[in-house]
Short mmCIF file of C-alpha atoms and ligand atoms in Angstrom, two decimals:
data_model
loop_
_atom_site.label_atom_id
_atom_site.label_comp_id
_atom_site.label_asym_id
_atom_site.label_seq_id
_atom_site.Cartn_x
_atom_site.Cartn_y
_atom_site.Cartn_z
CA MET A 16 12.22 13.85 -21.95
CA THR A 17 12.71 10.10 -22.14
CA GLN A 18 11.81 8.31 -25.34
CA LEU A 19 9.21 5.76 -24.34
CA THR A 20 7.71 2.85 -26.16
CA LEU A 21 4.34 3.31 -24.61
CA ASN A 22 0.75 2.69 -25.60
CA PRO A 23 -0.37 5.80 -27.60
CA ASN A 24 -3.17 6.31 -25.05
CA THR A 25 -0.63 6.39 -22.22
CA LEU A 26 1.42 8.97 -24.13
CA ALA A 27 -1.69 11.03 -24.83
CA PHE A 28 -2.52 11.07 -21.11
CA LEU A 29 0.99 12.27 -20.22
CA GLU A 30 1.01 14.98 -22.88
CA ASN A 31 -1.36 17.49 -21.33
CA LYS A 32 1.33 19.05 -19.14
CA PRO A 33 1.17 19.87 -16.33
CA LEU A 34 -1.49 17.26 -15.57
CA ALA A 35 -4.39 18.93 -13.78
CA PHE A 36 -5.89 17.76 -10.50
CA PHE A 37 -9.51 16.74 -10.10
CA SER A 38 -11.76 18.57 -7.67
CA ASN A 39 -15.55 18.81 -7.72
CA GLY A 40 -15.69 17.29 -11.19
CA GLU A 41 -13.31 19.90 -12.63
CA TRP A 42 -9.72 19.64 -13.85
CA LEU A 43 -7.73 22.44 -12.24
CA ARG A 44 -4.17 23.75 -12.09
CA SER A 45 -2.61 25.75 -9.30
CA GLY A 46 0.24 27.52 -11.08
CA GLN A 47 2.79 25.31 -9.32
CA SER A 48 4.01 22.09 -10.84
CA ILE A 49 6.69 19.42 -10.45
CA ASP A 50 8.30 16.86 -12.73
CA VAL A 51 7.23 13.22 -12.57
CA VAL A 52 10.37 11.15 -12.86
CA ASP A 53 10.87 7.65 -14.26
CA PRO A 54 13.17 5.86 -11.78
CA ALA A 55 14.62 3.71 -14.58
CA THR A 56 16.18 6.79 -16.20
CA ASN A 57 15.77 9.64 -13.70
CA GLN A 58 14.26 11.64 -16.57
CA ALA A 59 10.98 13.52 -16.39
CA VAL A 60 8.06 11.80 -18.14
CA THR A 61 5.58 14.62 -17.53
CA GLN A 62 4.69 17.34 -15.04
CA ILE A 63 1.80 17.57 -12.61
CA ALA A 64 0.10 20.58 -11.08
CA MET A 65 0.54 20.65 -7.31
CA ALA A 66 -2.52 21.48 -5.24
CA GLN A 67 -2.10 24.20 -2.62
CA PRO A 68 -3.74 24.45 0.84
CA GLN A 69 -6.63 26.51 -0.59
CA ASP A 70 -7.27 23.79 -3.20
CA MET A 71 -7.47 21.16 -0.45
CA ASN A 72 -9.77 23.41 1.51
CA ASP A 73 -12.04 23.86 -1.53
CA ALA A 74 -12.02 20.11 -2.22
CA VAL A 75 -13.20 19.37 1.32
CA SER A 76 -15.97 21.99 0.95
CA HIS A 77 -17.16 20.39 -2.29
CA ALA A 78 -16.92 16.88 -0.86
CA GLU A 79 -19.06 18.04 2.08
CA VAL A 80 -21.74 19.28 -0.30
CA ALA A 81 -21.53 16.12 -2.42
CA PHE A 82 -21.93 13.99 0.70
CA LYS A 83 -25.45 15.32 1.25
CA SER A 84 -26.68 13.39 -1.77
CA TRP A 85 -24.05 10.63 -2.05
CA GLY A 86 -24.60 9.59 1.57
CA ALA A 87 -28.32 9.24 0.84
CA THR A 88 -27.89 7.50 -2.54
CA ALA A 89 -29.42 4.03 -2.78
CA PRO A 90 -26.78 1.31 -2.23
CA ALA A 91 -27.68 -0.22 -5.62
CA LYS A 92 -26.70 3.05 -7.34
CA ARG A 93 -23.39 3.15 -5.47
CA GLN A 94 -22.85 -0.48 -6.43
CA ALA A 95 -23.50 0.21 -10.10
CA LEU A 96 -21.04 3.12 -10.22
CA LEU A 97 -18.31 1.16 -8.43
CA GLN A 98 -18.81 -1.78 -10.78
CA LYS A 99 -18.63 0.56 -13.75
CA LEU A 100 -15.36 1.96 -12.40
CA ALA A 101 -14.00 -1.59 -12.02
CA SER A 102 -14.89 -2.41 -15.62
CA LEU A 103 -13.22 0.78 -16.92
CA ILE A 104 -10.07 -0.10 -14.95
CA ARG A 105 -10.06 -3.52 -16.63
CA ARG A 106 -10.60 -1.91 -20.05
CA ASP A 107 -7.59 0.39 -19.50
CA GLU A 108 -5.40 -2.14 -17.70
CA ASP A 109 -2.54 -1.70 -20.16
CA ILE A 110 -2.42 2.08 -19.74
CA LEU A 111 -2.64 1.85 -15.96
CA ALA A 112 0.09 -0.79 -15.81
CA GLU A 113 2.37 1.39 -17.94
CA LEU A 114 1.72 4.41 -15.76
CA GLU A 115 2.48 2.39 -12.63
CA SER A 116 5.63 1.01 -14.23
CA ILE A 117 7.13 4.34 -15.32
CA ASP A 118 6.09 6.07 -12.10
CA VAL A 119 7.09 3.51 -9.46
CA GLY A 120 9.64 1.52 -11.47
CA LYS A 121 7.92 -1.84 -11.10
CA PRO A 122 7.87 -4.43 -13.91
CA LYS A 123 4.80 -3.92 -16.08
CA ALA A 124 4.07 -7.65 -15.70
CA GLU A 125 3.77 -7.13 -11.93
CA ALA A 126 1.30 -4.30 -12.49
CA THR A 127 -0.80 -6.33 -14.95
CA GLY A 128 -0.54 -9.44 -12.78
CA PHE A 129 -1.41 -7.82 -9.48
CA ASP A 130 -1.65 -4.05 -8.97
CA VAL A 131 -4.27 -3.19 -11.57
CA PRO A 132 -6.59 -6.25 -11.66
CA PHE A 133 -6.51 -6.61 -7.89
CA ALA A 134 -7.49 -2.95 -7.54
CA ALA A 135 -10.42 -3.47 -9.93
CA ASP A 136 -11.53 -6.42 -7.79
CA SER A 137 -11.59 -4.17 -4.72
CA TYR A 138 -14.22 -1.88 -6.29
CA ASP A 139 -16.32 -4.94 -7.20
CA TYR A 140 -15.94 -6.56 -3.78
CA PHE A 141 -17.06 -3.49 -1.85
CA ALA A 142 -19.80 -2.73 -4.40
CA THR A 143 -21.36 -6.07 -3.45
CA LEU A 144 -21.02 -5.35 0.27
CA ALA A 145 -22.80 -2.02 -0.26
CA VAL A 146 -25.98 -3.84 -1.32
CA GLU A 147 -25.64 -6.74 1.08
CA ALA A 148 -25.21 -4.56 4.17
CA GLN A 149 -27.95 -4.15 6.75
CA TYR A 150 -28.23 -0.44 7.38
CA GLU A 151 -30.91 -0.83 10.06
CA VAL A 152 -30.78 -3.50 12.73
CA GLU A 153 -33.71 -4.12 15.11
CA LEU A 154 -32.28 -4.81 18.57
CA GLY A 155 -35.19 -6.67 20.26
CA LEU A 156 -34.43 -5.22 23.72
CA LYS A 157 -36.67 -5.19 26.81
CA VAL A 158 -36.72 -1.59 27.99
CA THR A 159 -36.54 0.18 24.68
CA ASP A 160 -38.10 -0.26 21.28
CA SER A 161 -34.86 0.37 19.48
CA HIS A 162 -32.69 -0.16 16.49
CA THR A 163 -29.24 0.72 15.23
CA VAL A 164 -28.94 2.80 12.08
CA LYS A 165 -25.61 2.63 10.23
CA LYS A 166 -24.67 5.82 8.42
CA PRO A 167 -21.65 7.00 6.47
CA TYR A 168 -19.48 9.55 8.26
CA GLY A 169 -19.08 12.27 5.63
CA VAL A 170 -15.85 13.42 4.01
CA ALA A 171 -13.04 10.85 4.28
CA ALA A 172 -9.49 12.05 3.60
CA PHE A 173 -6.81 9.75 2.18
CA VAL A 174 -3.04 10.18 2.00
CA PHE A 175 -1.10 7.46 0.16
CA PRO A 176 2.57 6.39 -0.25
CA TRP A 177 4.50 5.73 -3.44
CA ASN A 178 4.96 1.97 -3.46
CA PHE A 179 1.53 0.69 -4.61
CA PRO A 180 -0.31 3.88 -5.57
CA PHE A 181 -3.15 2.30 -7.52
CA THR A 182 -3.80 -0.77 -5.35
CA LEU A 183 -3.57 1.02 -2.00
CA CYS A 184 -5.91 3.72 -3.27
CA ALA A 185 -8.46 1.04 -4.21
CA TRP A 186 -8.09 -0.71 -0.84
CA GLY A 187 -8.73 2.63 0.86
CA ILE A 188 -11.41 4.40 -1.10
CA ALA A 189 -13.55 1.48 -2.36
CA PRO A 190 -15.03 0.66 1.08
CA ALA A 191 -15.39 4.36 1.95
CA LEU A 192 -17.35 5.10 -1.24
CA ALA A 193 -19.39 1.90 -1.02
CA ALA A 194 -20.52 2.92 2.46
CA GLY A 195 -21.59 6.37 1.20
CA ASN A 196 -18.69 8.63 2.19
CA THR A 197 -17.12 11.13 -0.19
CA VAL A 198 -13.34 11.13 -0.62
CA VAL A 199 -10.48 13.60 -0.98
CA ILE A 200 -7.27 11.86 -2.01
CA LYS A 201 -3.69 13.07 -1.85
CA PRO A 202 -1.42 10.63 -3.69
CA ALA A 203 2.34 10.60 -3.07
CA SER A 204 4.13 13.40 -4.94
CA GLU A 205 6.50 10.82 -6.43
CA THR A 206 3.74 8.63 -7.94
CA PRO A 207 0.56 10.55 -8.79
CA LEU A 208 -0.09 9.25 -12.32
CA SER A 209 -2.33 6.22 -11.87
CA THR A 210 -4.46 8.02 -9.25
CA LEU A 211 -4.99 10.94 -11.65
CA TYR A 212 -5.96 8.41 -14.31
CA LEU A 213 -8.41 6.88 -11.82
CA ALA A 214 -10.05 10.32 -11.49
CA LYS A 215 -10.48 10.37 -15.27
CA LEU A 216 -12.16 6.95 -15.12
CA ALA A 217 -14.37 8.04 -12.20
CA GLU A 218 -15.51 10.98 -14.30
CA GLU A 219 -16.26 8.66 -17.23
CA ALA A 220 -18.09 6.21 -14.94
CA GLY A 221 -20.43 9.05 -13.96
CA PHE A 222 -19.73 9.55 -10.26
CA PRO A 223 -21.47 12.77 -9.17
CA LYS A 224 -19.13 15.77 -8.89
CA GLY A 225 -17.35 16.14 -5.56
CA VAL A 226 -17.68 12.45 -4.60
CA ILE A 227 -14.13 11.54 -5.71
CA ASN A 228 -11.45 14.25 -5.61
CA VAL A 229 -7.79 13.63 -6.44
CA LEU A 230 -5.26 16.32 -5.59
CA PRO A 231 -1.51 15.68 -5.69
CA GLY A 232 0.44 18.13 -3.58
CA SER A 233 3.36 18.34 -1.23
CA GLY A 234 2.88 16.29 1.95
CA SER A 235 4.05 19.05 4.26
CA VAL A 236 1.94 21.73 2.52
CA ALA A 237 -1.20 20.35 0.81
CA GLY A 238 -1.13 17.13 2.86
CA GLU A 239 -0.84 19.07 6.10
CA ALA A 240 -3.81 21.26 5.07
CA LEU A 241 -5.93 18.18 4.39
CA ILE A 242 -5.10 16.25 7.56
CA SER A 243 -5.65 19.28 9.78
CA ASP A 244 -9.01 20.22 8.25
CA SER A 245 -11.46 19.74 11.10
CA ARG A 246 -14.33 19.20 8.64
CA ILE A 247 -13.04 15.80 7.58
CA LYS A 248 -14.88 13.04 9.44
CA LEU A 249 -12.38 10.23 8.85
CA MET A 250 -8.68 10.17 8.08
CA SER A 251 -6.95 7.26 6.39
CA PHE A 252 -3.18 7.28 6.02
CA THR A 253 -0.85 4.68 4.51
CA GLY A 254 2.86 5.39 4.78
CA SER A 255 5.75 5.65 7.18
CA THR A 256 5.42 5.27 10.93
CA ALA A 257 6.96 8.73 11.47
CA VAL A 258 4.39 10.58 9.33
CA GLY A 259 1.62 8.32 10.67
CA ARG A 260 2.43 9.34 14.22
CA HIS A 261 2.22 13.02 13.22
CA ILE A 262 -1.12 12.50 11.45
CA GLY A 263 -2.46 10.62 14.48
CA GLU A 264 -1.52 13.58 16.70
CA VAL A 265 -3.14 16.15 14.44
CA CYS A 266 -6.33 14.09 14.07
CA GLY A 267 -6.36 13.48 17.81
CA ARG A 268 -6.50 17.21 18.43
CA ASN A 269 -9.48 17.51 16.05
CA LEU A 270 -11.11 14.30 17.35
CA VAL A 271 -11.11 12.87 13.83
CA PRO A 272 -10.74 9.05 13.82
CA ALA A 273 -7.50 8.11 12.05
CA LYS A 274 -6.85 4.82 10.32
CA LEU A 275 -3.08 4.36 10.09
CA GLU A 276 -1.46 1.65 7.93
CA LEU A 277 2.29 1.98 8.53
CA GLY A 278 5.67 0.31 8.12
CA GLY A 279 6.84 -3.15 9.08
CA LYS A 280 9.73 -5.53 9.61
CA GLY A 281 8.16 -8.89 8.82
CA ALA A 282 9.69 -12.10 10.10
CA ALA A 283 9.81 -15.40 8.22
CA ILE A 284 10.38 -18.43 10.44
CA ILE A 285 11.90 -21.22 8.34
CA CYS A 286 11.69 -24.45 10.34
CA SER A 287 14.00 -27.43 9.97
CA ASP A 288 11.20 -29.37 8.25
CA ALA A 289 10.48 -26.64 5.69
CA ASP A 290 10.53 -27.38 1.97
CA VAL A 291 13.78 -25.47 1.44
CA ASP A 292 13.38 -24.95 -2.31
CA ALA A 293 9.83 -23.65 -1.92
CA ALA A 294 10.83 -21.36 0.95
CA VAL A 295 13.76 -19.93 -1.03
CA GLU A 296 11.54 -19.33 -4.04
CA GLY A 297 8.68 -17.83 -2.02
CA LEU A 298 10.82 -15.54 0.08
CA THR A 299 13.05 -14.42 -2.80
CA GLY A 300 9.85 -13.52 -4.67
CA ALA A 301 8.52 -11.65 -1.64
CA ILE A 302 11.63 -9.51 -1.03
CA THR A 303 12.18 -8.67 -4.71
CA LEU A 304 8.50 -7.89 -5.40
CA ASN A 305 8.33 -4.15 -6.14
CA ALA A 306 12.10 -4.07 -5.39
CA GLY A 307 11.36 -4.81 -1.74
CA GLN A 308 9.34 -1.62 -1.27
CA VAL A 309 6.53 -3.56 0.32
CA CYS A 310 5.42 -2.73 3.87
CA CYS A 311 4.43 -6.30 4.73
CA THR A 312 7.36 -8.12 3.13
CA ALA A 313 9.57 -10.51 5.10
CA SER A 314 12.88 -8.78 5.77
CA ARG A 315 14.04 -10.79 8.80
CA TRP A 316 14.56 -14.44 7.92
CA TYR A 317 15.04 -16.75 10.91
CA ILE A 318 16.44 -20.03 9.59
CA HIS A 319 16.84 -23.24 11.59
CA ASP A 320 20.45 -24.20 12.19
CA ASP A 321 19.98 -27.65 10.59
CA ILE A 322 19.13 -26.18 7.18
CA TYR A 323 20.87 -22.79 7.44
CA ASP A 324 23.81 -23.54 5.12
CA GLU A 325 21.67 -25.23 2.47
CA PHE A 326 19.04 -22.47 2.63
CA VAL A 327 21.58 -19.62 2.39
CA ALA A 328 23.48 -21.25 -0.49
CA LYS A 329 20.23 -21.67 -2.44
CA ALA A 330 18.98 -18.17 -1.57
CA LYS A 331 22.29 -16.71 -2.82
CA VAL A 332 21.82 -18.45 -6.17
CA ALA A 333 18.20 -17.30 -6.37
CA PHE A 334 19.12 -13.67 -5.56
CA GLU A 335 21.92 -13.65 -8.13
CA SER A 336 19.59 -14.96 -10.83
CA ILE A 337 17.06 -12.11 -10.50
CA VAL A 338 17.02 -10.11 -13.74
CA LEU A 339 17.12 -6.37 -13.11
CA GLY A 340 15.75 -4.04 -15.70
CA ARG A 341 13.44 -1.28 -16.66
CA GLY A 342 9.84 -2.14 -15.82
CA LEU A 343 8.76 -1.83 -19.44
CA THR A 344 11.19 -4.50 -20.66
CA GLU A 345 9.71 -7.98 -20.71
CA SER A 346 12.66 -9.73 -19.08
CA ALA A 347 12.77 -7.50 -15.98
CA GLN A 348 11.99 -9.35 -12.76
CA MET A 349 12.95 -6.43 -10.54
CA GLY A 350 12.92 -2.77 -11.45
CA PRO A 351 14.70 0.24 -9.96
CA ILE A 352 14.01 1.76 -6.55
CA CYS A 353 11.31 4.41 -6.82
CA THR A 354 13.47 7.42 -5.91
CA GLU A 355 17.16 8.34 -5.81
CA LYS A 356 16.64 9.35 -2.19
CA GLN A 357 15.30 5.91 -1.24
CA LEU A 358 18.16 4.19 -3.11
CA ALA A 359 20.69 6.29 -1.16
CA LYS A 360 18.90 5.37 2.07
CA ILE A 361 19.13 1.64 1.26
CA PHE A 362 22.88 1.88 0.63
CA GLU A 363 23.26 3.80 3.89
CA CYS A 364 21.35 1.10 5.81
CA ILE A 365 23.53 -1.63 4.31
CA GLY A 366 26.70 0.27 5.23
CA ASP A 367 25.46 0.85 8.75
CA ALA A 368 24.45 -2.81 9.10
CA GLN A 369 28.04 -3.76 8.16
CA ALA A 370 29.41 -1.23 10.62
CA HIS A 371 27.36 -3.05 13.26
CA GLY A 372 28.87 -6.42 12.38
CA ALA A 373 26.67 -7.74 9.56
CA THR A 374 28.23 -9.37 6.50
CA ILE A 375 26.97 -9.20 2.92
CA VAL A 376 26.27 -12.69 1.55
CA THR A 377 25.37 -11.30 -1.86
CA GLY A 378 24.23 -8.06 -3.49
CA GLY A 379 24.34 -4.60 -2.00
CA VAL A 380 25.86 -2.95 -5.09
CA ARG A 381 24.72 -1.22 -8.26
CA PRO A 382 24.44 -3.71 -11.15
CA SER A 383 27.44 -3.82 -13.49
CA ASP A 384 25.21 -3.61 -16.60
CA GLU A 385 26.04 -0.22 -18.20
CA SER A 386 22.54 0.13 -19.63
CA LEU A 387 21.18 0.41 -16.08
CA SER A 388 23.59 3.09 -14.90
CA ASP A 389 21.09 5.98 -15.11
CA GLY A 390 18.41 4.24 -13.03
CA ASN A 391 18.05 3.68 -9.29
CA TYR A 392 19.12 0.03 -9.32
CA ILE A 393 20.55 -2.10 -6.54
CA THR A 394 21.22 -5.84 -6.61
CA PRO A 395 19.05 -7.92 -4.23
CA THR A 396 20.91 -8.18 -0.96
CA LEU A 397 21.34 -10.81 1.73
CA LEU A 398 22.83 -9.65 5.03
CA ALA A 399 23.79 -12.02 7.83
CA GLY A 400 24.24 -10.99 11.42
CA ALA A 401 22.79 -10.76 14.89
CA ASP A 402 19.37 -9.83 16.29
CA ASP A 403 20.62 -6.59 17.82
CA ASN A 404 21.88 -5.19 14.51
CA PRO A 405 19.81 -2.03 13.91
CA TRP A 406 18.90 -3.24 10.40
CA ALA A 407 17.61 -6.55 11.73
CA ILE A 408 15.18 -4.37 13.71
CA GLU A 409 14.31 -1.35 11.54
CA GLU A 410 12.58 -1.21 8.16
CA ILE A 411 14.93 -0.63 5.19
CA PHE A 412 12.24 -0.63 2.47
CA GLY A 413 14.28 -2.21 -0.29
CA PRO A 414 15.33 -5.66 -1.59
CA VAL A 415 17.35 -6.51 1.51
CA SER A 416 16.83 -9.56 3.75
CA PHE A 417 18.53 -10.04 7.08
CA LEU A 418 19.51 -13.66 7.83
CA LEU A 419 19.36 -14.93 11.43
CA LYS A 420 19.85 -18.42 12.87
CA PHE A 421 17.74 -20.31 15.40
CA ASN A 422 17.65 -23.68 17.17
CA ASP A 423 14.45 -23.69 19.14
CA GLU A 424 11.01 -22.85 17.76
CA GLN A 425 9.58 -21.36 20.94
CA GLU A 426 12.69 -19.28 21.44
CA VAL A 427 12.54 -17.91 17.89
CA ILE A 428 8.92 -16.86 18.30
CA GLU A 429 9.93 -14.90 21.36
CA ARG A 430 12.83 -13.30 19.43
CA ALA A 431 10.62 -12.45 16.45
CA ASN A 432 7.99 -10.90 18.73
CA ARG A 433 10.50 -8.55 20.37
CA ASN A 434 10.23 -6.33 17.30
CA LEU A 435 7.99 -3.30 17.83
CA TYR A 436 6.32 -3.50 14.41
CA GLY A 437 3.33 -5.79 13.96
CA LEU A 438 2.37 -6.12 10.32
CA ALA A 439 2.98 -9.51 8.66
CA ASN A 440 4.97 -12.65 9.42
CA SER A 441 5.19 -16.13 7.94
CA VAL A 442 5.99 -19.67 9.06
CA TRP A 443 7.55 -22.22 6.72
CA SER A 444 7.13 -25.90 7.65
CA GLN A 445 5.71 -29.07 6.09
CA ASP A 446 3.97 -29.83 9.38
CA LEU A 447 0.84 -27.75 8.90
CA ALA A 448 -0.52 -28.32 12.40
CA LYS A 449 2.71 -27.09 13.97
CA ALA A 450 2.92 -24.18 11.53
CA LYS A 451 -0.58 -23.06 12.57
CA VAL A 452 0.39 -23.07 16.25
CA LEU A 453 3.48 -20.96 15.54
CA ALA A 454 1.50 -18.66 13.23
CA HIS A 455 -0.98 -17.98 16.05
CA GLN A 456 1.86 -17.08 18.41
CA LEU A 457 3.46 -14.48 16.13
CA VAL A 458 2.35 -10.94 16.98
CA GLY A 459 1.13 -9.04 13.94
CA GLY A 460 -1.86 -8.27 11.79
CA ASN A 461 -1.16 -11.17 9.44
CA SER A 462 0.42 -14.62 9.90
CA TRP A 463 0.91 -16.51 6.66
CA ILE A 464 1.93 -20.17 6.24
CA ASN A 465 4.32 -21.39 3.51
CA ALA A 466 3.84 -18.13 1.61
CA HIS A 467 4.46 -14.43 2.13
CA ASN A 468 2.33 -11.51 0.84
CA VAL A 469 -1.04 -13.26 0.75
CA PHE A 470 -4.09 -11.19 -0.23
CA GLU A 471 -7.69 -12.03 -0.95
CA TYR A 472 -10.83 -9.95 -0.53
CA GLY A 473 -12.59 -11.17 2.58
CA LEU A 474 -9.22 -11.93 4.26
CA HIS A 475 -8.64 -9.07 6.66
CA TYR A 476 -5.27 -7.34 6.22
CA GLY A 477 -4.40 -5.29 9.27
CA ALA A 478 -1.66 -4.26 11.64
CA CYS A 479 -0.85 -3.72 15.28
CA ASN A 480 1.77 -1.93 17.39
CA LYS A 481 4.11 0.38 15.41
CA SER A 482 2.64 -0.88 12.12
CA GLY A 483 -0.65 0.88 12.57
CA CYS A 484 -4.04 1.09 14.16
CA GLY A 485 -7.60 1.90 13.38
CA GLY A 486 -8.80 -0.81 11.15
CA GLY A 487 -7.01 -2.58 8.34
CA VAL A 488 -8.35 -3.27 4.86
CA ASN A 489 -9.88 -5.79 2.44
CA SER A 490 -12.64 -7.33 4.55
CA LYS A 491 -16.23 -6.88 5.60
CA ALA A 492 -14.95 -5.32 8.83
CA THR A 493 -13.27 -2.62 6.69
CA PHE A 494 -16.58 -1.75 5.06
CA GLU A 495 -18.34 -1.67 8.44
CA GLY A 496 -15.60 0.65 9.70
CA TYR A 497 -16.79 3.31 7.26
CA LEU A 498 -20.27 3.35 8.85
CA ARG A 499 -21.05 5.02 12.17
CA HIS A 500 -23.68 3.55 14.47
CA GLN A 501 -26.62 5.64 15.58
CA SER A 502 -29.05 4.25 18.16
CA VAL A 503 -32.70 5.21 17.75
CA ALA A 504 -34.72 4.27 20.83
CA ALA A 505 -38.17 4.84 22.31
CA VAL A 506 -38.92 3.77 25.88
CA ARG A 507 -41.66 1.13 25.80
P1 NAP B 865 5.72 8.75 3.79
O1 NAP B 865 6.97 9.51 3.66
O2 NAP B 865 5.13 8.60 5.14
O3 NAP B 865 4.69 9.46 2.80
C1 NAP B 865 3.39 8.97 2.63
C2 NAP B 865 2.46 10.08 2.23
O4 NAP B 865 2.36 11.03 3.28
C3 NAP B 865 2.89 10.85 0.98
O5 NAP B 865 1.74 11.14 0.23
C4 NAP B 865 3.48 12.13 1.59
O6 NAP B 865 3.44 13.22 0.71
C5 NAP B 865 2.52 12.33 2.74
N1 NAP B 865 2.97 13.23 3.80
C6 NAP B 865 4.22 13.46 4.24
N2 NAP B 865 4.20 14.36 5.25
C7 NAP B 865 2.91 14.70 5.45
C8 NAP B 865 2.23 15.58 6.34
N3 NAP B 865 2.88 16.32 7.24
N4 NAP B 865 0.89 15.67 6.26
C9 NAP B 865 0.21 14.95 5.37
N5 NAP B 865 0.78 14.11 4.50
C10 NAP B 865 2.11 13.98 4.54
O7 NAP B 865 5.83 7.27 3.24
P2 NAP B 865 6.50 6.77 1.89
O8 NAP B 865 7.97 6.93 2.03
O9 NAP B 865 5.80 7.38 0.75
O10 NAP B 865 6.09 5.21 1.92
C11 NAP B 865 6.86 4.24 2.51
C12 NAP B 865 6.29 3.84 3.87
O11 NAP B 865 4.93 3.45 3.76
C13 NAP B 865 7.01 2.63 4.44
O12 NAP B 865 7.25 2.83 5.80
C14 NAP B 865 5.99 1.51 4.25
O13 NAP B 865 6.15 0.44 5.13
C15 NAP B 865 4.70 2.22 4.45
N6 NAP B 865 3.57 1.48 3.85
C16 NAP B 865 2.64 0.86 4.65
C17 NAP B 865 1.58 0.13 4.09
C18 NAP B 865 0.57 -0.62 4.93
O14 NAP B 865 -0.44 -1.07 4.38
N7 NAP B 865 0.78 -0.80 6.22
C19 NAP B 865 1.47 0.08 2.70
C20 NAP B 865 2.42 0.72 1.92
C21 NAP B 865 3.46 1.44 2.50
P3 NAP B 865 4.70 13.51 -0.29
O15 NAP B 865 4.69 12.40 -1.25
O16 NAP B 865 4.39 14.80 -0.91
O17 NAP B 865 5.92 13.53 0.57
MG1 MG B 866 8.24 8.51 -10.22
#
């Protein structure tokens, strides 16, 4: 076991090995467990019990029973419980940030600056929508005396990836719970800790048993059992396009609506009139955030010919100044990659990009610092090459940006839009009016201007094409998506 300088409460949480899962208000173990590994050391920090198909089956049964009362609970009661949960998250921010740091590898400062507080805000935001919503709408029609009643669906199932376990869970379950659905959650096997801690806080907040269930388990075993359970009324998946496609197929067979938030290959268009220093700073921050394991990050940088040399020289300096280190050390700006497997994949992608003609401007190696040799570190990488390089097209999911040149703004929009993903893009220019026109033309769920990775509750975050379908998150539309419409009509 790794020696950790952690908050005593974090250590106490990790001690009760293997950590049990939470189903119907009870903490259970299956008899099967796995190690939870710190990517900074590749040492186990604890073990977790792995739910089996029967456990998932039982959780859905309990969530179905719990729905009968939760779905009929007054919105003000749901609001109060969600707000209580948000306040407990804020109380335990330090513990949650440490768990996220040792599980995912991210700097603790990133988790305290974004992951944890922004997740707490999600529960508050949707708690307010729960009481503001109109659950019955008179239609005022001619032929019928009619109204629409909005009702929660029932049991909503959630499967999450390993890059932002705590935040993505909040983005997913807060609107579902606020609307009156019950939830069964399968976190990623690699990063279950903060979601298990959330279950502990949900228990303390006083959510009725069976409303929130958290069961880590293998994707192909427990996950498969959950997604193919025909009793679930909604499926929400965040993760890779390959697994998303499979989940969409399974849910299609069961006629369960599936919300799929998948991968991306975001473009940044850096115009000749961009503030070069600000663009370098913003985009370096975006691609090194969470060591580049961010679905919506910008990993294709199209730079105008006039500023290409200046931009690349400055980006090289910025990349080389990023301090790598264990997430728990204060100086670390970028931590290790979450898993050894993902690190190996990133190196493979870089090698293959070179084999297809790309050159490395900087990075692409393990850091020379001996103290980092046990962790999954890679130096932030700039590749330069052509549009048809496979790694200018496909997601790498690491701190790797692909540099491309352009001369004409309309032509570059067309080039950027050839990509089959459709998650998030950005335009960098000091001419705001022009930037808005270009931002409108980019195909994707999100078009940001002079920034990348922009989030705010109320600002819809969605996707199209290979990046997903079925809804998006963080807005009023997300909340409404967790309510089904029922028409009640009498002929006049
Ligand atoms: P992944 O391999 O697709 O895994 C995601 C989740 O699916 C994990 O919990 C995994 O379980 C589970 N799973 C795997 N096979 C399954 C099956 N047959 N049935 C049910 N569940 C199954 O994705 P990842 O590698 O963890 O995450 C990286 C990907 O997520 C990237 O492509 C990234 O772009 C995308 N992402 C998208 C968004 C967005 O908002 N659009 C946000 C974050 C990440 P195990 O952990 O047990 O394998
Ligand atoms: Mg881990």
